[in-house]
PDB file of C-alpha atoms in Angstrom:
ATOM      1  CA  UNK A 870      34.319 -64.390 209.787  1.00  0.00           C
ATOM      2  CA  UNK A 871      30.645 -63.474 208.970  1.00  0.00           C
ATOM      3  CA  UNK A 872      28.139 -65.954 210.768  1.00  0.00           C
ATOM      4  CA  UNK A 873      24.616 -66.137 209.934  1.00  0.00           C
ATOM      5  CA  UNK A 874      23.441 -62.521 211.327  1.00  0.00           C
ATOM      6  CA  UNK A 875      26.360 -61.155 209.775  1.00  0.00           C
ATOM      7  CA  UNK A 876      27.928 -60.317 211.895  1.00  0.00           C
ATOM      8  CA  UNK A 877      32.256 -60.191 211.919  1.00  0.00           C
ATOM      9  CA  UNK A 878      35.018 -60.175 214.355  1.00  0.00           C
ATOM     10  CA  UNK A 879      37.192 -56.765 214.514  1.00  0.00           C
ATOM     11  CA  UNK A 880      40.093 -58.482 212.958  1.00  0.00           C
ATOM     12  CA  UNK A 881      37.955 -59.715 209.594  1.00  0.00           C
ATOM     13  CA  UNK A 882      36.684 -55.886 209.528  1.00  0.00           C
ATOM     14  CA  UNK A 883      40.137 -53.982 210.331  1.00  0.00           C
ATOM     15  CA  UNK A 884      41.194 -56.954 207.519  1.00  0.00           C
ATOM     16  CA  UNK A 885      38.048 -55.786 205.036  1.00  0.00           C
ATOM     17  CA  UNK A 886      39.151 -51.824 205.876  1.00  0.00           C
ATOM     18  CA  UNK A 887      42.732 -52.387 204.929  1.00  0.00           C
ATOM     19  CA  UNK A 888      41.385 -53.778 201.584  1.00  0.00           C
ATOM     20  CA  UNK A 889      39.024 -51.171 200.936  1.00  0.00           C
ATOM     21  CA  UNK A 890      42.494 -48.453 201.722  1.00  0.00           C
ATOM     22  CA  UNK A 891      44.404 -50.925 199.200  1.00  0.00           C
ATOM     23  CA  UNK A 892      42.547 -51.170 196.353  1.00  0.00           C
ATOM     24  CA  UNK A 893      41.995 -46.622 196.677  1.00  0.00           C
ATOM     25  CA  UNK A 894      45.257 -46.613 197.142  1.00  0.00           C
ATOM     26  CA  UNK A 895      45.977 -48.419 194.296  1.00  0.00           C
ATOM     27  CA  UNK A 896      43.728 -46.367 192.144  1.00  0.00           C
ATOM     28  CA  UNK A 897      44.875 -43.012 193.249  1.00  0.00           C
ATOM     29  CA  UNK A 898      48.258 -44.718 191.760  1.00  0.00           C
ATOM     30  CA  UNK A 899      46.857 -45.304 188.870  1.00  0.00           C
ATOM     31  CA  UNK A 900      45.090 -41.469 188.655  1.00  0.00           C
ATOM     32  CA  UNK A 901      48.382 -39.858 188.888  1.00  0.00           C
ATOM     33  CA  UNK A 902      49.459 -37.820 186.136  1.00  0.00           C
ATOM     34  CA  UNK A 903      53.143 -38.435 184.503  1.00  0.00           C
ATOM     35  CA  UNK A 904      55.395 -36.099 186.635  1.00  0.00           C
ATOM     36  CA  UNK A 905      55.816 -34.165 182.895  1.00  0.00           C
ATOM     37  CA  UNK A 906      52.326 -32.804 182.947  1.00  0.00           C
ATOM     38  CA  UNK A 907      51.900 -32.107 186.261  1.00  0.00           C
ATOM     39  CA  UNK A 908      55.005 -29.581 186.134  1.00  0.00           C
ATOM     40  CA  UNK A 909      53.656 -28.217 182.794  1.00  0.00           C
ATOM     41  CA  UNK A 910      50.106 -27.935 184.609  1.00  0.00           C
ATOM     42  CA  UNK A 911      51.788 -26.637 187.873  1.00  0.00           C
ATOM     43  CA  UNK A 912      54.294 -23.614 186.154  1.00  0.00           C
ATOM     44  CA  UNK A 913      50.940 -22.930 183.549  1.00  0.00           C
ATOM     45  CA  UNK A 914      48.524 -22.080 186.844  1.00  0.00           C
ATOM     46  CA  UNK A 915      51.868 -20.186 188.470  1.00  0.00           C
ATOM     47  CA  UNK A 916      51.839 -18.157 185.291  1.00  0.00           C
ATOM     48  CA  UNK A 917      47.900 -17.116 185.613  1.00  0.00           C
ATOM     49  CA  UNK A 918      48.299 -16.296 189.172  1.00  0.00           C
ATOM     50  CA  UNK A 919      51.772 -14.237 188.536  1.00  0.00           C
ATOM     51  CA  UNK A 920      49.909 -12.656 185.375  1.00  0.00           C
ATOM     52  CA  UNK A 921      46.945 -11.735 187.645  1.00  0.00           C
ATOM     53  CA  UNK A 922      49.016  -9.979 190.451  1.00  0.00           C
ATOM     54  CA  UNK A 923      51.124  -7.917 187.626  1.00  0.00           C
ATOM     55  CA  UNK A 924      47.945  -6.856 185.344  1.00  0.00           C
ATOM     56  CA  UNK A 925      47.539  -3.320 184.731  1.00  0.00           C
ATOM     57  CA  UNK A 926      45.782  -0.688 182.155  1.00  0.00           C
ATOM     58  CA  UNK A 927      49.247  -0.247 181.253  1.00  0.00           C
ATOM     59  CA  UNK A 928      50.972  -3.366 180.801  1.00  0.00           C
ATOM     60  CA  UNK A 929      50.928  -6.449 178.847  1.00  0.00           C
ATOM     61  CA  UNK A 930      50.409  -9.133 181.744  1.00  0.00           C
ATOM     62  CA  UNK A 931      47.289  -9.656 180.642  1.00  0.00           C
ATOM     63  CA  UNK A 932      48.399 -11.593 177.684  1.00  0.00           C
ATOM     64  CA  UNK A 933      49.922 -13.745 180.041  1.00  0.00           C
ATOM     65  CA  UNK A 934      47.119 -14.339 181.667  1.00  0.00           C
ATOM     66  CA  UNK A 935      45.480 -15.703 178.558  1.00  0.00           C
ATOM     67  CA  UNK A 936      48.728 -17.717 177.534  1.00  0.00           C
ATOM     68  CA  UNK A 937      48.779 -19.217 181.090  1.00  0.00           C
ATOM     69  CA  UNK A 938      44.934 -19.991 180.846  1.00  0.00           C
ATOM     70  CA  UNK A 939      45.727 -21.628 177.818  1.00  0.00           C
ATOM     71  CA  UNK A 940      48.039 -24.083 178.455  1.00  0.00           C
ATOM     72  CA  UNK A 941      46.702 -24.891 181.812  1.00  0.00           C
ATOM     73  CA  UNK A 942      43.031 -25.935 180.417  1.00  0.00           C
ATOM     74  CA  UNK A 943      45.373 -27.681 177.579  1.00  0.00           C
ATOM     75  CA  UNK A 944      47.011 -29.544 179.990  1.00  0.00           C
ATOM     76  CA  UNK A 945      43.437 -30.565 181.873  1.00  0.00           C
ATOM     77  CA  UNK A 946      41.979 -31.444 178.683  1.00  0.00           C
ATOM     78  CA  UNK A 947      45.734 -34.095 178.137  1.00  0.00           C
ATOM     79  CA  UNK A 948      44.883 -35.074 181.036  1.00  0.00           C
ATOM     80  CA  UNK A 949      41.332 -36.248 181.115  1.00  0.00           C
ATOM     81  CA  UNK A 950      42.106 -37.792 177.538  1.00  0.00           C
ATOM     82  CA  UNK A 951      45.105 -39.854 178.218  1.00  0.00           C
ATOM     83  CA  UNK A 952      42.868 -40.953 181.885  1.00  0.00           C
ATOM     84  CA  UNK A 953      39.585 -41.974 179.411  1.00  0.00           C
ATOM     85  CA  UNK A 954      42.202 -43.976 177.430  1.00  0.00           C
ATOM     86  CA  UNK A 955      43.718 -45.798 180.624  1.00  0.00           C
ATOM     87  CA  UNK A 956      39.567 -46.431 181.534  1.00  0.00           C
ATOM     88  CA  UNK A 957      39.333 -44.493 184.298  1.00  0.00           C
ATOM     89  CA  UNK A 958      37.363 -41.329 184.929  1.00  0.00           C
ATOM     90  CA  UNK A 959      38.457 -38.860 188.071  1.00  0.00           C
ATOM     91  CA  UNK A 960      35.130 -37.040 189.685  1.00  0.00           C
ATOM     92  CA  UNK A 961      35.255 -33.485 188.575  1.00  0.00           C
ATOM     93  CA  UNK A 962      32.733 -32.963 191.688  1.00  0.00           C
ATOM     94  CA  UNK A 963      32.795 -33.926 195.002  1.00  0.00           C
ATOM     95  CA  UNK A 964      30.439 -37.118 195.642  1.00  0.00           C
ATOM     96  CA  UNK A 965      31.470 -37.683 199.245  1.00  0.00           C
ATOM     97  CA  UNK A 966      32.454 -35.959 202.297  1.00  0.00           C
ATOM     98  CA  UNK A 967      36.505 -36.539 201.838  1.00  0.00           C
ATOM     99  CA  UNK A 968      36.202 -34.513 198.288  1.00  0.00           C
ATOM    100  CA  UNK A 969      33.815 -31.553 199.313  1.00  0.00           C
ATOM    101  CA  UNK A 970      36.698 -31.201 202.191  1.00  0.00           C
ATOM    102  CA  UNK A 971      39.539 -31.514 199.737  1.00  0.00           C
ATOM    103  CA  UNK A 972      37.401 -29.170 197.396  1.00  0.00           C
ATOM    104  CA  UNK A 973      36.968 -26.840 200.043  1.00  0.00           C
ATOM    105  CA  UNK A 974      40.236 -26.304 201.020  1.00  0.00           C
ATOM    106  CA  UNK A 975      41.943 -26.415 197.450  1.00  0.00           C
ATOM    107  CA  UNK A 976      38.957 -23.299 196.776  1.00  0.00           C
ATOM    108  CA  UNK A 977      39.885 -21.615 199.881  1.00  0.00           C
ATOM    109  CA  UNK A 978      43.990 -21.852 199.649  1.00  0.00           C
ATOM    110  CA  UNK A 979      44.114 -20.852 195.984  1.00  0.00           C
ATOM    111  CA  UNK A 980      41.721 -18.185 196.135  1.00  0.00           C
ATOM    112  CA  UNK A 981      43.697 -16.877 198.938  1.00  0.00           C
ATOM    113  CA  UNK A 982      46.314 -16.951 196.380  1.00  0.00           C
ATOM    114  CA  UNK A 983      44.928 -15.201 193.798  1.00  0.00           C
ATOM    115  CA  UNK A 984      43.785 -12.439 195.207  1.00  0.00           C
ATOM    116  CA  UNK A 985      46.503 -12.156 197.861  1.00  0.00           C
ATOM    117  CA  UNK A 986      49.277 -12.209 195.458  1.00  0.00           C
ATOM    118  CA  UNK A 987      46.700  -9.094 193.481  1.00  0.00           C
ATOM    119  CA  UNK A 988      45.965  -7.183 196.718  1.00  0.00           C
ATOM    120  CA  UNK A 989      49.434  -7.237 198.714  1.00  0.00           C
ATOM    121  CA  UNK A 990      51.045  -5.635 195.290  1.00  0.00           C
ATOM    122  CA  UNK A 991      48.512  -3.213 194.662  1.00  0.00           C
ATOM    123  CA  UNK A 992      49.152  -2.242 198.700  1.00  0.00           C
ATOM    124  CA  UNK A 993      53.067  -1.642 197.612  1.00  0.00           C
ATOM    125  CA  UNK A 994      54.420  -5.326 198.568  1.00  0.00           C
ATOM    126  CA  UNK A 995      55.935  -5.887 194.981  1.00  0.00           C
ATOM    127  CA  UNK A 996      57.046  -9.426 195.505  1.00  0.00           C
ATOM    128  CA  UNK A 997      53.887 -10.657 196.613  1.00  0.00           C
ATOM    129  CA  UNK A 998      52.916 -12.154 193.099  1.00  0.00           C
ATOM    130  CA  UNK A 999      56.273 -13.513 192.539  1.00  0.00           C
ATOM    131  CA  UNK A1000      55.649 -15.567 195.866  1.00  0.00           C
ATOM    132  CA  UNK A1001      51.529 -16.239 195.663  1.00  0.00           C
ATOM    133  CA  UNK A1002      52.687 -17.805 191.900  1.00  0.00           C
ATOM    134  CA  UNK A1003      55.394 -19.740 193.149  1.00  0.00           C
ATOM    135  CA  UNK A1004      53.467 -20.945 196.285  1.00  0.00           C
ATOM    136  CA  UNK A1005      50.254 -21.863 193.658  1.00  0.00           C
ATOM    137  CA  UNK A1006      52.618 -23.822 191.272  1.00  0.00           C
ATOM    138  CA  UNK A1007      53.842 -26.055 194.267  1.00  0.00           C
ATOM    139  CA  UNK A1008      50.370 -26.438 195.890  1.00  0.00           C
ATOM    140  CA  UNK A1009      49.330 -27.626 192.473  1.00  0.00           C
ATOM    141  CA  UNK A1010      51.528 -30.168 191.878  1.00  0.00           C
ATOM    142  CA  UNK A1011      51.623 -31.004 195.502  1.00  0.00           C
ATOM    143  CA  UNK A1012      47.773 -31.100 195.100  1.00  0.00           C
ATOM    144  CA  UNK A1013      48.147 -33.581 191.550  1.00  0.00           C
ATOM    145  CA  UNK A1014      50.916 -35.739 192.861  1.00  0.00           C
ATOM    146  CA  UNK A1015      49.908 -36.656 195.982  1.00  0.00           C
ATOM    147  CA  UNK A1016      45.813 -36.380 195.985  1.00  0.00           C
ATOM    148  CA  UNK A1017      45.371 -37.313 191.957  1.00  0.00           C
ATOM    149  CA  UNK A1018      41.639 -38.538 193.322  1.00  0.00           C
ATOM    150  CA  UNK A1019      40.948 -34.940 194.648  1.00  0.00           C
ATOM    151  CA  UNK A1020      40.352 -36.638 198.195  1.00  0.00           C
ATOM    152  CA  UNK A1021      41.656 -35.489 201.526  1.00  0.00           C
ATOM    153  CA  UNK A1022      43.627 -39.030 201.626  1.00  0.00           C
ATOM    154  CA  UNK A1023      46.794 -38.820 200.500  1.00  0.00           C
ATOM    155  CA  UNK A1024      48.693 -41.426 198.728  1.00  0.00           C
ATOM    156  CA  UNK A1025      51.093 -43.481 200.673  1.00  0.00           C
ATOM    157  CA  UNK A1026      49.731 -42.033 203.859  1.00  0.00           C
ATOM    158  CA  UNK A1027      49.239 -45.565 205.359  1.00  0.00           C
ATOM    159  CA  UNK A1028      52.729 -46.108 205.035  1.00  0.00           C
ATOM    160  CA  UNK A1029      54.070 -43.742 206.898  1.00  0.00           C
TER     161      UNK A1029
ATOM    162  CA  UNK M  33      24.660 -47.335 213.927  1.00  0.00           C
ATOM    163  CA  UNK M  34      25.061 -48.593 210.171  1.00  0.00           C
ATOM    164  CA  UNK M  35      24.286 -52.209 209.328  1.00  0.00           C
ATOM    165  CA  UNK M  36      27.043 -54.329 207.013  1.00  0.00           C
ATOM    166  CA  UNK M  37      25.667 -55.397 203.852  1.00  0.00           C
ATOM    167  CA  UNK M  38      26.297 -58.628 202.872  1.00  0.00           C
ATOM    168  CA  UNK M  39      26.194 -57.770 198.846  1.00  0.00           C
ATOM    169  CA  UNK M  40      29.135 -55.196 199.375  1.00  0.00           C
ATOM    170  CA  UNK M  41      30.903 -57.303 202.082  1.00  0.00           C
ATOM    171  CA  UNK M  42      32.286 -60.315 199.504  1.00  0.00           C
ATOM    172  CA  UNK M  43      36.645 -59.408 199.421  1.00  0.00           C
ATOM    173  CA  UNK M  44      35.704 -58.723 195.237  1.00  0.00           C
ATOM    174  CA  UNK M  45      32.928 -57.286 195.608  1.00  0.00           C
ATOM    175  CA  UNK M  46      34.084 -54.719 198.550  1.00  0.00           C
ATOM    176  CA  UNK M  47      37.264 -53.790 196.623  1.00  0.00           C
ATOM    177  CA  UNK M  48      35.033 -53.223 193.374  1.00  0.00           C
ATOM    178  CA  UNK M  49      33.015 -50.732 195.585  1.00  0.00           C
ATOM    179  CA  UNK M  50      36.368 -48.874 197.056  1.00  0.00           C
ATOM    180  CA  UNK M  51      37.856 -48.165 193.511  1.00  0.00           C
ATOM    181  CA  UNK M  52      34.323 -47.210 191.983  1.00  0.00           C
ATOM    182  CA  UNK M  53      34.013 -44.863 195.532  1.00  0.00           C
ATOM    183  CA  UNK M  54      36.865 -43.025 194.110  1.00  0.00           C
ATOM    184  CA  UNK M  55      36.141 -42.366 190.565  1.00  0.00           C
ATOM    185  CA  UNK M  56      33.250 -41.151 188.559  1.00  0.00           C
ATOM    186  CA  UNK M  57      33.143 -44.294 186.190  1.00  0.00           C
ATOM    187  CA  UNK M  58      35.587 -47.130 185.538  1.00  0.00           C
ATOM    188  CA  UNK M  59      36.050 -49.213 182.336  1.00  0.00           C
ATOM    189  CA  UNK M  60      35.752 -52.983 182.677  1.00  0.00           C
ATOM    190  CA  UNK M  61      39.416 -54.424 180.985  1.00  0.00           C
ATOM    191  CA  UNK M  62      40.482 -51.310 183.360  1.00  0.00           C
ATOM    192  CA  UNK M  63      39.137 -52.590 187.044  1.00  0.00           C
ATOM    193  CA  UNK M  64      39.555 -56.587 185.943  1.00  0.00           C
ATOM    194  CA  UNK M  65      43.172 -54.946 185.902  1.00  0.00           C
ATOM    195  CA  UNK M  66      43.134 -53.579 188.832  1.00  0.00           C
ATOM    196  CA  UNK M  67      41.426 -56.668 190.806  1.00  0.00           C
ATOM    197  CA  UNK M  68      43.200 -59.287 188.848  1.00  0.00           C
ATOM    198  CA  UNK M  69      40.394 -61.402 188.380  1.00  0.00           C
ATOM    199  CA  UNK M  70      38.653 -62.983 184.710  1.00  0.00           C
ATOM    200  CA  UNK M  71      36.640 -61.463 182.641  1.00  0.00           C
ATOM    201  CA  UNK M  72      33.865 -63.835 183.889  1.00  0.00           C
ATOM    202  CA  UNK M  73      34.618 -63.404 187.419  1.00  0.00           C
ATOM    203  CA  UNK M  74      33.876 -59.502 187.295  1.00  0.00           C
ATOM    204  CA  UNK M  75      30.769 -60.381 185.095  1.00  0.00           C
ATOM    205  CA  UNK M  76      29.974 -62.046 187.673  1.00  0.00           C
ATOM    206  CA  UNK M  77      30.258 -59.559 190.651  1.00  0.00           C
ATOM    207  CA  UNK M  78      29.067 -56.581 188.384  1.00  0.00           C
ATOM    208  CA  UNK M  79      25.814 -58.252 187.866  1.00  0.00           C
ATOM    209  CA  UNK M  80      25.390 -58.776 191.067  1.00  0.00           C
ATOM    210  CA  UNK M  81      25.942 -55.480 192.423  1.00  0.00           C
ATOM    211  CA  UNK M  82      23.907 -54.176 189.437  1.00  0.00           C
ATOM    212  CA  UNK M  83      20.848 -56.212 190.245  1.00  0.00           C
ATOM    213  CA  UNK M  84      20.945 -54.503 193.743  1.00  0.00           C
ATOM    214  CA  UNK M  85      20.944 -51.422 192.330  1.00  0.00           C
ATOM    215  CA  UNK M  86      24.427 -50.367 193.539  1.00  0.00           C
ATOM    216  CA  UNK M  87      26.019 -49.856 190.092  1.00  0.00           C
ATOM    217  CA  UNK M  88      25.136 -48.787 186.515  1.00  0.00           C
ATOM    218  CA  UNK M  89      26.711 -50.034 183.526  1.00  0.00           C
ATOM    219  CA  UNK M  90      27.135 -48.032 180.464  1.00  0.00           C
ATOM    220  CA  UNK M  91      28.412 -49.664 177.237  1.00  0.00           C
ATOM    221  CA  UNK M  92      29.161 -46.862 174.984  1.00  0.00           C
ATOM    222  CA  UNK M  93      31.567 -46.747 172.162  1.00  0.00           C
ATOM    223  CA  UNK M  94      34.623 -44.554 172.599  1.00  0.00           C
ATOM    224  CA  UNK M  95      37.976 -44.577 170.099  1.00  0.00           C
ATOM    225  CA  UNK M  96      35.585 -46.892 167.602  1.00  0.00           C
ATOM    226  CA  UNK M  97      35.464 -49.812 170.325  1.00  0.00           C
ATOM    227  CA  UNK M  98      32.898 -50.691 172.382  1.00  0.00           C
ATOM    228  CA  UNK M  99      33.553 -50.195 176.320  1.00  0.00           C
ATOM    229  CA  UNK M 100      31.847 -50.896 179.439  1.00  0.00           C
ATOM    230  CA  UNK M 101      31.977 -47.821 181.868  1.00  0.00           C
ATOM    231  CA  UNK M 102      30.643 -48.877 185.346  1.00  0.00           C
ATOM    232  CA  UNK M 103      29.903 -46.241 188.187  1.00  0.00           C
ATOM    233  CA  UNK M 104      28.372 -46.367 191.877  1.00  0.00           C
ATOM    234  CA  UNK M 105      24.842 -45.286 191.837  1.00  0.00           C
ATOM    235  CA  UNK M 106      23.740 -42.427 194.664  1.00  0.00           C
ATOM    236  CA  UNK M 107      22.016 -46.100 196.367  1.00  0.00           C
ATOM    237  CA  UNK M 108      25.574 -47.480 195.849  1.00  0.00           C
ATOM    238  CA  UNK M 109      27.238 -44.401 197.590  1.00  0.00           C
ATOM    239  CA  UNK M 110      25.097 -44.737 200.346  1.00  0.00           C
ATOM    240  CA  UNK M 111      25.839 -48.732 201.052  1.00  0.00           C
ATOM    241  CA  UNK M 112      28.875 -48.130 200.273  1.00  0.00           C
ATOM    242  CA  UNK M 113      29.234 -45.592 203.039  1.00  0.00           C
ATOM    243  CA  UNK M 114      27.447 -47.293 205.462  1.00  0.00           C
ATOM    244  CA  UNK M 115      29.067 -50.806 204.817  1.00  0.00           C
ATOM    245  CA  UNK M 116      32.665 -48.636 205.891  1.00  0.00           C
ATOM    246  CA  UNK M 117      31.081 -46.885 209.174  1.00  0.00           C
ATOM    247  CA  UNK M 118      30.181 -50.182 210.032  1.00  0.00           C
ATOM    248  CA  UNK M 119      33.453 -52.080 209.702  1.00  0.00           C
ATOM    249  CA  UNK M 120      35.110 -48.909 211.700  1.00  0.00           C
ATOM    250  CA  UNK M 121      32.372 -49.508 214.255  1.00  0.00           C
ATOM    251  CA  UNK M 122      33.148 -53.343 214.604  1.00  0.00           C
ATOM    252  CA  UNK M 123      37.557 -52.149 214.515  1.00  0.00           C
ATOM    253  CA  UNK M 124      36.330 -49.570 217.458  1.00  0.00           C
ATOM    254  CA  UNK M 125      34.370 -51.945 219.469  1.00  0.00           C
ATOM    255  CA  UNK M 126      31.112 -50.540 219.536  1.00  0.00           C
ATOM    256  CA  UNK M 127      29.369 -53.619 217.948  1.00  0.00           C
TER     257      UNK M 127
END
């Protein structure tokens, strides 16, 4: 209860907190993309970060690249439409300190990646894109399914 | 240690804050959805939060219909943020 200097027991703020975690909860829920588009978004980026480890002077994989690129932004741009419809609009940038840590370490792990899955090749480990693209598909939809809000919080995680 | 703020702290009011925390904007039929409540009732609540200056409402036409887009304001973010450190203060026993 909140008395006249407003001031509330723990139980009415642990009971204000677990509403506050509901209702995000609720709206990451309601931010997730249909499990269709996130795999078409997912194997799209795995197909820019494969094309980028196999590019050469030499070879076509650079087409890829562009194909990839393609139907990746295709897929954001589905995906930002079909959200405006719903009424909801996700922040593309971080506006607290849950999504500049999320932001961070999506930046960090798929630049690591990228240019892994480029580098270790180009130093004779062939496989190396075959694994950074299959490790960047998963993180992705990992990344849409479970933090659709681009926060550190993970759906469900209050369940568990 | 952050104060609570009794225009944030009302159960619709707080939960209108939490979803608007996590989005960039949020239409009105959309978060009178999500909190279940009348049209009137979130009237209500918005224009109170908007008169502190914790939320902006945009009516702008998108698809040919009219819609009301509502977003925290940087003040919002702020009391928003505070109001939360100082429920987890209460929870932790350091008020």
């Amino acid at each position: 209860m909140m008395d006249k200097d407003q001031h509330i027991d723990a139980q009415a703020a642990k009971a204000a907190l677990k509403d506050i975690e509901s209702s995000q909860q609720n709206l990451q829920k309601a931010m997730r993309l249909p499990v269709w588009l996130s795999v078409f978004s997912s194997l799209s980026y795995g197909l820019i970060v494969f094309s980028w480890g196999m590019t050469e002077h030499e070879n076509l994989w650079a087409l890829g690249l562009y194909i990839g690129l393609g139907l990746f932004l295709a897929s954001a741009a589905l995906a930002m439409y079909s959200s405006k419809l719903m009424g909801l609009k996700a922040n593309l940038i971080p506006k607290n300190k849950s999504g500049l840590l999320f932001y961070l370490v999506s930046v960090v792990a798929f630049g690591l990646l990228v240019l892994g899955g480029r580098t270790l090749r180009l130093e004779g480990f062939a496989s190396a894109p075959h694994i950074a693209a299959f490790l960047s598909a998963a993180l992705m939809f990992y990344f849409q399914y479970w933090h659709p809000a681009g926060e550190m919080q993970r759906i469900g995680a209050d369940d568990e | 240690m952050s104060k609570l703020d009794t225009v944030i702290h009302a159960p619709n009011r707080l939960q209108i804050c939490a979803a608007l925390s996590t989005s960039a904007e949020l239409e009105f039929k959309f978060l009178k959805e999500q909190l279940d409540v009348s049209d009137s009732v979130l009237s209500k609540h918005l224009k109170t939060l908007e008169e502190a200056g914790y939320i902006s409402i945009n009516k702008r036409s998108d698809f040919a219909r009219p819609r009301s887009w509502i977003a925290l304001t940087s003040l919002g973010r702020k009391a928003f943020a505070g109001h939360v450190a100082a429920l987890k203060d209460i929870v932790s026993g350091l008020e």
